[in-house]
Every structure is written in C-alpha cells, then in structure tokens.
mmCIF file of C-alpha atoms in Angstrom:
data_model
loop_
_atom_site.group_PDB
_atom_site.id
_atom_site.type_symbol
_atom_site.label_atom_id
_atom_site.label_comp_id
_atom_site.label_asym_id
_atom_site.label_seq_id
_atom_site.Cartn_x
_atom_site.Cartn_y
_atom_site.Cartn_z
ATOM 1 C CA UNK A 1 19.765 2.294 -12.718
ATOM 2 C CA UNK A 2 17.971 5.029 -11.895
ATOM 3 C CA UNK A 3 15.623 5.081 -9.099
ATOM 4 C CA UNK A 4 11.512 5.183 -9.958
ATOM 5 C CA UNK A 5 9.642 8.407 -9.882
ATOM 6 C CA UNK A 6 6.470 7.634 -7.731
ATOM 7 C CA UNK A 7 5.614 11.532 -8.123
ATOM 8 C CA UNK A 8 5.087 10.691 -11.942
ATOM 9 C CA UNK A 9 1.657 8.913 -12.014
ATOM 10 C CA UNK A 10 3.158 7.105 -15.470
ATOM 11 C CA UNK A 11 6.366 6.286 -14.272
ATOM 12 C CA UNK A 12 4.835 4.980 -11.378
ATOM 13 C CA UNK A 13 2.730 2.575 -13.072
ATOM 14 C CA UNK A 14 5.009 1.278 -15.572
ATOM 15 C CA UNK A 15 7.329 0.344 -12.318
ATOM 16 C CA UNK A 16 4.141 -1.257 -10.867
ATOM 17 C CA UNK A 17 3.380 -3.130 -13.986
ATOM 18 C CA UNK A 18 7.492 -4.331 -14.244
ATOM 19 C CA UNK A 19 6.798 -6.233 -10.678
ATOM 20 C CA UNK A 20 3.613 -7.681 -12.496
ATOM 21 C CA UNK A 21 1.241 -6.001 -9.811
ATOM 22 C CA UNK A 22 -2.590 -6.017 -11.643
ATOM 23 C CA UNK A 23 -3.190 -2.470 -12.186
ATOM 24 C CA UNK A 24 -6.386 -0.047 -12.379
ATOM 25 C CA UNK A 25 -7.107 3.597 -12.793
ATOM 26 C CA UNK A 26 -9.050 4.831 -9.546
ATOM 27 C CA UNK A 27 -11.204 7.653 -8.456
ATOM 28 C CA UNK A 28 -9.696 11.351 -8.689
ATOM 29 C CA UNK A 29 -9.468 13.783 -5.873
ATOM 30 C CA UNK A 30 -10.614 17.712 -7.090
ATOM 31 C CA UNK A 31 -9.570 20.266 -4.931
ATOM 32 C CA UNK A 32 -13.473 21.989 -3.698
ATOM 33 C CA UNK A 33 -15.084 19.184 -4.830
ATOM 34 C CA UNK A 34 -13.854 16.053 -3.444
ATOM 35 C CA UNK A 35 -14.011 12.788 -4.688
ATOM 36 C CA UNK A 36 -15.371 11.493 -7.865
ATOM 37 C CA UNK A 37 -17.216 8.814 -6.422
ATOM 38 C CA UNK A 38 -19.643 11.681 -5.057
ATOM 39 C CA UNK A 39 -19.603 11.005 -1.411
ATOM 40 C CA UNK A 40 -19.765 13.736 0.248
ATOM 41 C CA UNK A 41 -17.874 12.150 3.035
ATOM 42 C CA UNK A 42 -15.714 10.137 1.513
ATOM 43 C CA UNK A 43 -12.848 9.003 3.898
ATOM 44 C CA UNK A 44 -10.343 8.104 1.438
ATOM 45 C CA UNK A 45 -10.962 10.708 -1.791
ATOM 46 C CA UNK A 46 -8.982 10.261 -4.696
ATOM 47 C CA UNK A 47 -7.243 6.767 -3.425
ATOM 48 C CA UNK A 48 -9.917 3.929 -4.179
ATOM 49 C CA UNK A 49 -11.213 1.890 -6.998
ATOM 50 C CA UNK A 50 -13.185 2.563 -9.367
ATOM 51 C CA UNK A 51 -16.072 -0.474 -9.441
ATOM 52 C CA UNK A 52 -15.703 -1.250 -13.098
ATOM 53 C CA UNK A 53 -12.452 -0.415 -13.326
ATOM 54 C CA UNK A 54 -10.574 -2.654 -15.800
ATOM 55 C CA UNK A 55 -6.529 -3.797 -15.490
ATOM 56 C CA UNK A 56 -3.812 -1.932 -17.410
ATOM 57 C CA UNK A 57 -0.768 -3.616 -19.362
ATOM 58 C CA UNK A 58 1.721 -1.182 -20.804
ATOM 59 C CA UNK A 59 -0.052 -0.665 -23.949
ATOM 60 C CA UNK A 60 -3.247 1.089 -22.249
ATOM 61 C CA UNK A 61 -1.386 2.878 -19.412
ATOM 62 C CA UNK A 62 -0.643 6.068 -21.315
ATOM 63 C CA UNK A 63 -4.208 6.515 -22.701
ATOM 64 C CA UNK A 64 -5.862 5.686 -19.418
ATOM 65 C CA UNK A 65 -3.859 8.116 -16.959
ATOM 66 C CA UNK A 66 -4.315 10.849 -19.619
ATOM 67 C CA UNK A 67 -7.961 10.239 -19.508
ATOM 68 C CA UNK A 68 -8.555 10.679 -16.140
ATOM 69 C CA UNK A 69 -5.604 13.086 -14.678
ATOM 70 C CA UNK A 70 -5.047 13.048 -11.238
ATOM 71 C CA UNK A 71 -6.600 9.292 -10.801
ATOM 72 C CA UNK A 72 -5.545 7.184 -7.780
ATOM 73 C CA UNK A 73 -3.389 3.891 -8.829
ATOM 74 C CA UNK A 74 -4.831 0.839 -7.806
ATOM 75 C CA UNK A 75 -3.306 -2.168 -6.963
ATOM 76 C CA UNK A 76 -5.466 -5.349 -6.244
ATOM 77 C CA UNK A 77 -3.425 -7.603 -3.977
ATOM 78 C CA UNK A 78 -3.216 -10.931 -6.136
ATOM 79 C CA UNK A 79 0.672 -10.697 -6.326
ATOM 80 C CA UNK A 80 1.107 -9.887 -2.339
ATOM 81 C CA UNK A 81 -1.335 -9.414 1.014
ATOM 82 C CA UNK A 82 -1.744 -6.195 2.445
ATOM 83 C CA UNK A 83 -1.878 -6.053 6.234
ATOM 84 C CA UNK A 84 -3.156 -3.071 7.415
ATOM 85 C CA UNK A 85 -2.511 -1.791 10.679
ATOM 86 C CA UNK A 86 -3.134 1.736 12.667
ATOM 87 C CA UNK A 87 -0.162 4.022 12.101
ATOM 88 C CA UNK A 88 1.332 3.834 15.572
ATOM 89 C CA UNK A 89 1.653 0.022 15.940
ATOM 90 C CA UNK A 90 3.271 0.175 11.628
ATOM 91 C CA UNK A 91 5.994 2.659 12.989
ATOM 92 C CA UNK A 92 7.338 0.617 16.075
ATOM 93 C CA UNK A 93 6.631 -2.435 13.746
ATOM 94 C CA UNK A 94 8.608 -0.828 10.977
ATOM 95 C CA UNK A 95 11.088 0.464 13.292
ATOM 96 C CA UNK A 96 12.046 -3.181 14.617
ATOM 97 C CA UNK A 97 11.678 -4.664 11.089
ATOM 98 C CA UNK A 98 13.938 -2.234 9.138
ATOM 99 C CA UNK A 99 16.603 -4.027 11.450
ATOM 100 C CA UNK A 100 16.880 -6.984 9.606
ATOM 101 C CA UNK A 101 13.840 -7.460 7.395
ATOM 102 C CA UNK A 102 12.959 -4.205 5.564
ATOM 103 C CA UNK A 103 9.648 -4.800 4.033
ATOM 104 C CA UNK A 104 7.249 -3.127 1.185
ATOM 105 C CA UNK A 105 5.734 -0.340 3.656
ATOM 106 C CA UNK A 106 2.618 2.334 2.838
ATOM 107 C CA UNK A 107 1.769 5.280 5.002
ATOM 108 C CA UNK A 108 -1.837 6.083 4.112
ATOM 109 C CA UNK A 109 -3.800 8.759 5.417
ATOM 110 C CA UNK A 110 -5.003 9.683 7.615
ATOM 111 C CA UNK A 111 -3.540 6.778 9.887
ATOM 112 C CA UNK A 112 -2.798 3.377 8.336
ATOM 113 C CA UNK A 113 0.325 1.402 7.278
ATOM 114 C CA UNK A 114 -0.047 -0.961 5.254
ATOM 115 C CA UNK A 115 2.612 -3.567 4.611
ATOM 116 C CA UNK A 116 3.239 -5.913 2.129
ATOM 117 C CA UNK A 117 4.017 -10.056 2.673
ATOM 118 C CA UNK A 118 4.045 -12.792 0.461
ATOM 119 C CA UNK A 119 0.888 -13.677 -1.046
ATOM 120 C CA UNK A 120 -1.626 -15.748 1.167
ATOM 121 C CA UNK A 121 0.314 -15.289 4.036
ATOM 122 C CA UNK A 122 -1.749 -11.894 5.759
ATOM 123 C CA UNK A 123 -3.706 -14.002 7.626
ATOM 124 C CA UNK A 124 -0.653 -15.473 10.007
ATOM 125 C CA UNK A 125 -0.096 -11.156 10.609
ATOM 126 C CA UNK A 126 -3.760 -10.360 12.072
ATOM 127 C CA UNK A 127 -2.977 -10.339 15.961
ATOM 128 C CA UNK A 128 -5.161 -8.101 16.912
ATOM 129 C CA UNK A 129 -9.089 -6.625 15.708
ATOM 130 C CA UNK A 130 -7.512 -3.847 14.354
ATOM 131 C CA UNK A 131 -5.750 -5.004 11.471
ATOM 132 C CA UNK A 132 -6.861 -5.680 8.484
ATOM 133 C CA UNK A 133 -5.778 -7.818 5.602
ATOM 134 C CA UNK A 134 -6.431 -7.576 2.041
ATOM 135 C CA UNK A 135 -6.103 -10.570 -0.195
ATOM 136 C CA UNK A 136 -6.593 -12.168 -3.777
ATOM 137 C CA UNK A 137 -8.194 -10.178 -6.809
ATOM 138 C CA UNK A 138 -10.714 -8.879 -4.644
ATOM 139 C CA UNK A 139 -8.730 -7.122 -2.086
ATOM 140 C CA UNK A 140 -6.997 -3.706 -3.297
ATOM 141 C CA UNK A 141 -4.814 -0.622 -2.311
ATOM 142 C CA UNK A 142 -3.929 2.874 -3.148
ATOM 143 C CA UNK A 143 -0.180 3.258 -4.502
ATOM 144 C CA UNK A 144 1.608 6.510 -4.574
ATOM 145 C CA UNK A 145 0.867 8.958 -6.213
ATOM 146 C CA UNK A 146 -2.272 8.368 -5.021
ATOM 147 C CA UNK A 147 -3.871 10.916 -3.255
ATOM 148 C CA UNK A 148 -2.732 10.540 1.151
ATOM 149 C CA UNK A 149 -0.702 7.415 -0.009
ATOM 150 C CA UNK A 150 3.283 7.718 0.070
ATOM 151 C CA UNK A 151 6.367 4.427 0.590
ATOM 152 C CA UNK A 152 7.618 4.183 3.838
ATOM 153 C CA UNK A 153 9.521 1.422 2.387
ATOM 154 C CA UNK A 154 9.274 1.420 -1.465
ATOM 155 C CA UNK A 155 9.116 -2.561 -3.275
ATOM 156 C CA UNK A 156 12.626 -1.526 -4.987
ATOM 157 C CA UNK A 157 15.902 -1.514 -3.502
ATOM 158 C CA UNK A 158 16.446 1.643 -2.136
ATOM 159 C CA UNK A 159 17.946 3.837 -5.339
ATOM 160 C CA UNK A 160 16.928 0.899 -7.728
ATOM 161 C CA UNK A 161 14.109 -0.957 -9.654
ATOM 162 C CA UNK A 162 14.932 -4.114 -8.782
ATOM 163 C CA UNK A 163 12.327 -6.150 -6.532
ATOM 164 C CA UNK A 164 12.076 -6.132 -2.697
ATOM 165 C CA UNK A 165 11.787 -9.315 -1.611
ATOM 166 C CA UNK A 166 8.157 -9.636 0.210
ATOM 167 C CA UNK A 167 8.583 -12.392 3.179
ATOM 168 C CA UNK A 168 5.221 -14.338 4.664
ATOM 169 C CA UNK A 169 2.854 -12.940 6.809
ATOM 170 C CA UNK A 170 4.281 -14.739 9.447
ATOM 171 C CA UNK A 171 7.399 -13.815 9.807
ATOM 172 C CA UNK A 172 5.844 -10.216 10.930
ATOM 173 C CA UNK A 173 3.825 -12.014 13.642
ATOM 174 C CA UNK A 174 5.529 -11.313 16.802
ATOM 175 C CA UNK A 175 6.979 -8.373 15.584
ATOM 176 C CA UNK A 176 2.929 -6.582 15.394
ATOM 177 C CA UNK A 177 2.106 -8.922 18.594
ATOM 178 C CA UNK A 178 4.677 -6.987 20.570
ATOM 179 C CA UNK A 179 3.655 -3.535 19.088
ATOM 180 C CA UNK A 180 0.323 -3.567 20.498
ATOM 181 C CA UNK A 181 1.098 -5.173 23.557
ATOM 182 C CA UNK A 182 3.702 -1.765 24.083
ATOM 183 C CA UNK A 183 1.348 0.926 22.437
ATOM 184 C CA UNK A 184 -1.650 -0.594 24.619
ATOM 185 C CA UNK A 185 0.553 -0.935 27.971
ATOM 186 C CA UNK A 186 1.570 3.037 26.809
ATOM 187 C CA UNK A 187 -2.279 3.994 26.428
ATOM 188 C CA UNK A 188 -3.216 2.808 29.914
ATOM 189 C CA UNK A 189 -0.822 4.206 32.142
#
C-alpha cells in the first residue's frame, strides 16, 4: 500500500474521508494578507472553520478544494475527541506513550498537541486547566495540510492506510497527570 500524501490537500482528504472523519473546507491563509476570515489578528490563519461550512463525501471533494486553493481541512470530532494540550506536556506525553500505545498525534502551531482518543472519552484526559477537549459535531480541528498543522503520529500505520486504533481518553490519564506534575516541578526550580 502506499503510504498517504498529507502534503496533497486531495489526497489528504480522500484518506480522511476513508476513516469516515466528517469533513469541511476551512479558511485560507494568503501570504501579506492573512486569513480569510479578516481578523487582523487571527491566531490560527488558514487552519479553522469556515461557519457555514458544509461536509464533503468523495463526490464534492474535488470541486470544493479547487474552489478555494490553499483552504485548511477541517475535521469536526464526531468520530474521535481531541484533547488538546500545550506542546511541552504532548512531547513527554507522546514520548512515554509511543512506548506501548502510539496514538493519533497533531503538532499545531504555534504550541499545541492535540491527540486523538476514542470518541466520548476526552473528558477522563483533562487533568489539568490547560487542556482542552473537543467533542461531538460541534467540536473541530485543523488536519494537515492545514496551514501550522502537521502528524506527530499520523491515524495510519506508519507506511500504510490502514486505521490507527484510537484508545479512550482514559487510558492517557496518568500518562498527562505525570507530565505536568514534571514540566511544573521543572518550571519552579
């Protein structure tokens, strides 16, 4: 099999689409000009939804990437929680969990990871303020090649298309518990 192309905004989505992720076409980044949402400030350009943004299926991917080149991917997080967490505590966490558990993984800019568990199960993961989880048809996130988003850990095999297992929120607990208990004891000394 050969491995997917997450450079290739329509490769990309087609893979999404094969792991039945809900799809959407989101705002586009242009160099000098920034977002197309118009903020001036906008702290994520190029790698959030569109508000009226409607689902693709295979049939309307082509058309709506052509459309709008250079569009962020948007997944909304009905098929899996995101748990969002600053970027120091996601590399020791990723560090321990590539051990044993490897896990969907997202480096976003400028400083999140955001990483993937079964559905409904995010919750059981926030330990701490500073993480954040996204769930149900509401909830959302950038996918490469979205604009500052890349896989740490793709959702294929490694090489492959076929499915990584996502594992509940849980499981991922202790794991981000004893993260920020070492990055905090770090900070203070």
């Amino acid at each position: 099999m050969e491995p997917v192309n997450t450079r290739n905004p329509t490769a990309a989505a087609s893979a999404y689409l094969a792991l039945e992720w809900p799809l959407t076409v989101g705002h586009r980044y242009r160099p000098k000009q920034g977002c197309t949402c118009g903020r001036t400030n906008c702290p994520i350009p190029g790698a959030h939804p569109v508000l009226c943004g409607s689902s693709l299926d295979e049939s309307s991917l082509t058309a709506a990437l052509e459309s709008a080149p250079g569009a962020g991917l948007i997944a909304h997080t009905e098929r899996f929680d995101a748990v969002i967490v600053p970027r120091q505590v996601g590399m020791a966490a990723m560090a321990l969990l590539d051990r044993d558990t490897p896990i969907p993984c997202l480096i976003a800019a400028p400083d999140t990871y955001v990483l993937l568990v079964l559905p409904a199960t995010g919750r059981h993961a926030a330990v701490n303020a500073s993480v954040e989880v996204r769930t149900g048809r509401d909830g959302w996130i950038a996918l490469p090649p979205s604009r500052g988003v890349r896989w740490d850990n793709p959702p294929w095999i490694e090489g492959t298309t076929e499915p990584r297992k996502l594992i509940n929120g849980d499981e991922i607990r202790c794991t981000l518990s004893r993260c920020f208990a070492v990055i905090r004891t770090g900070s203070q000394r």
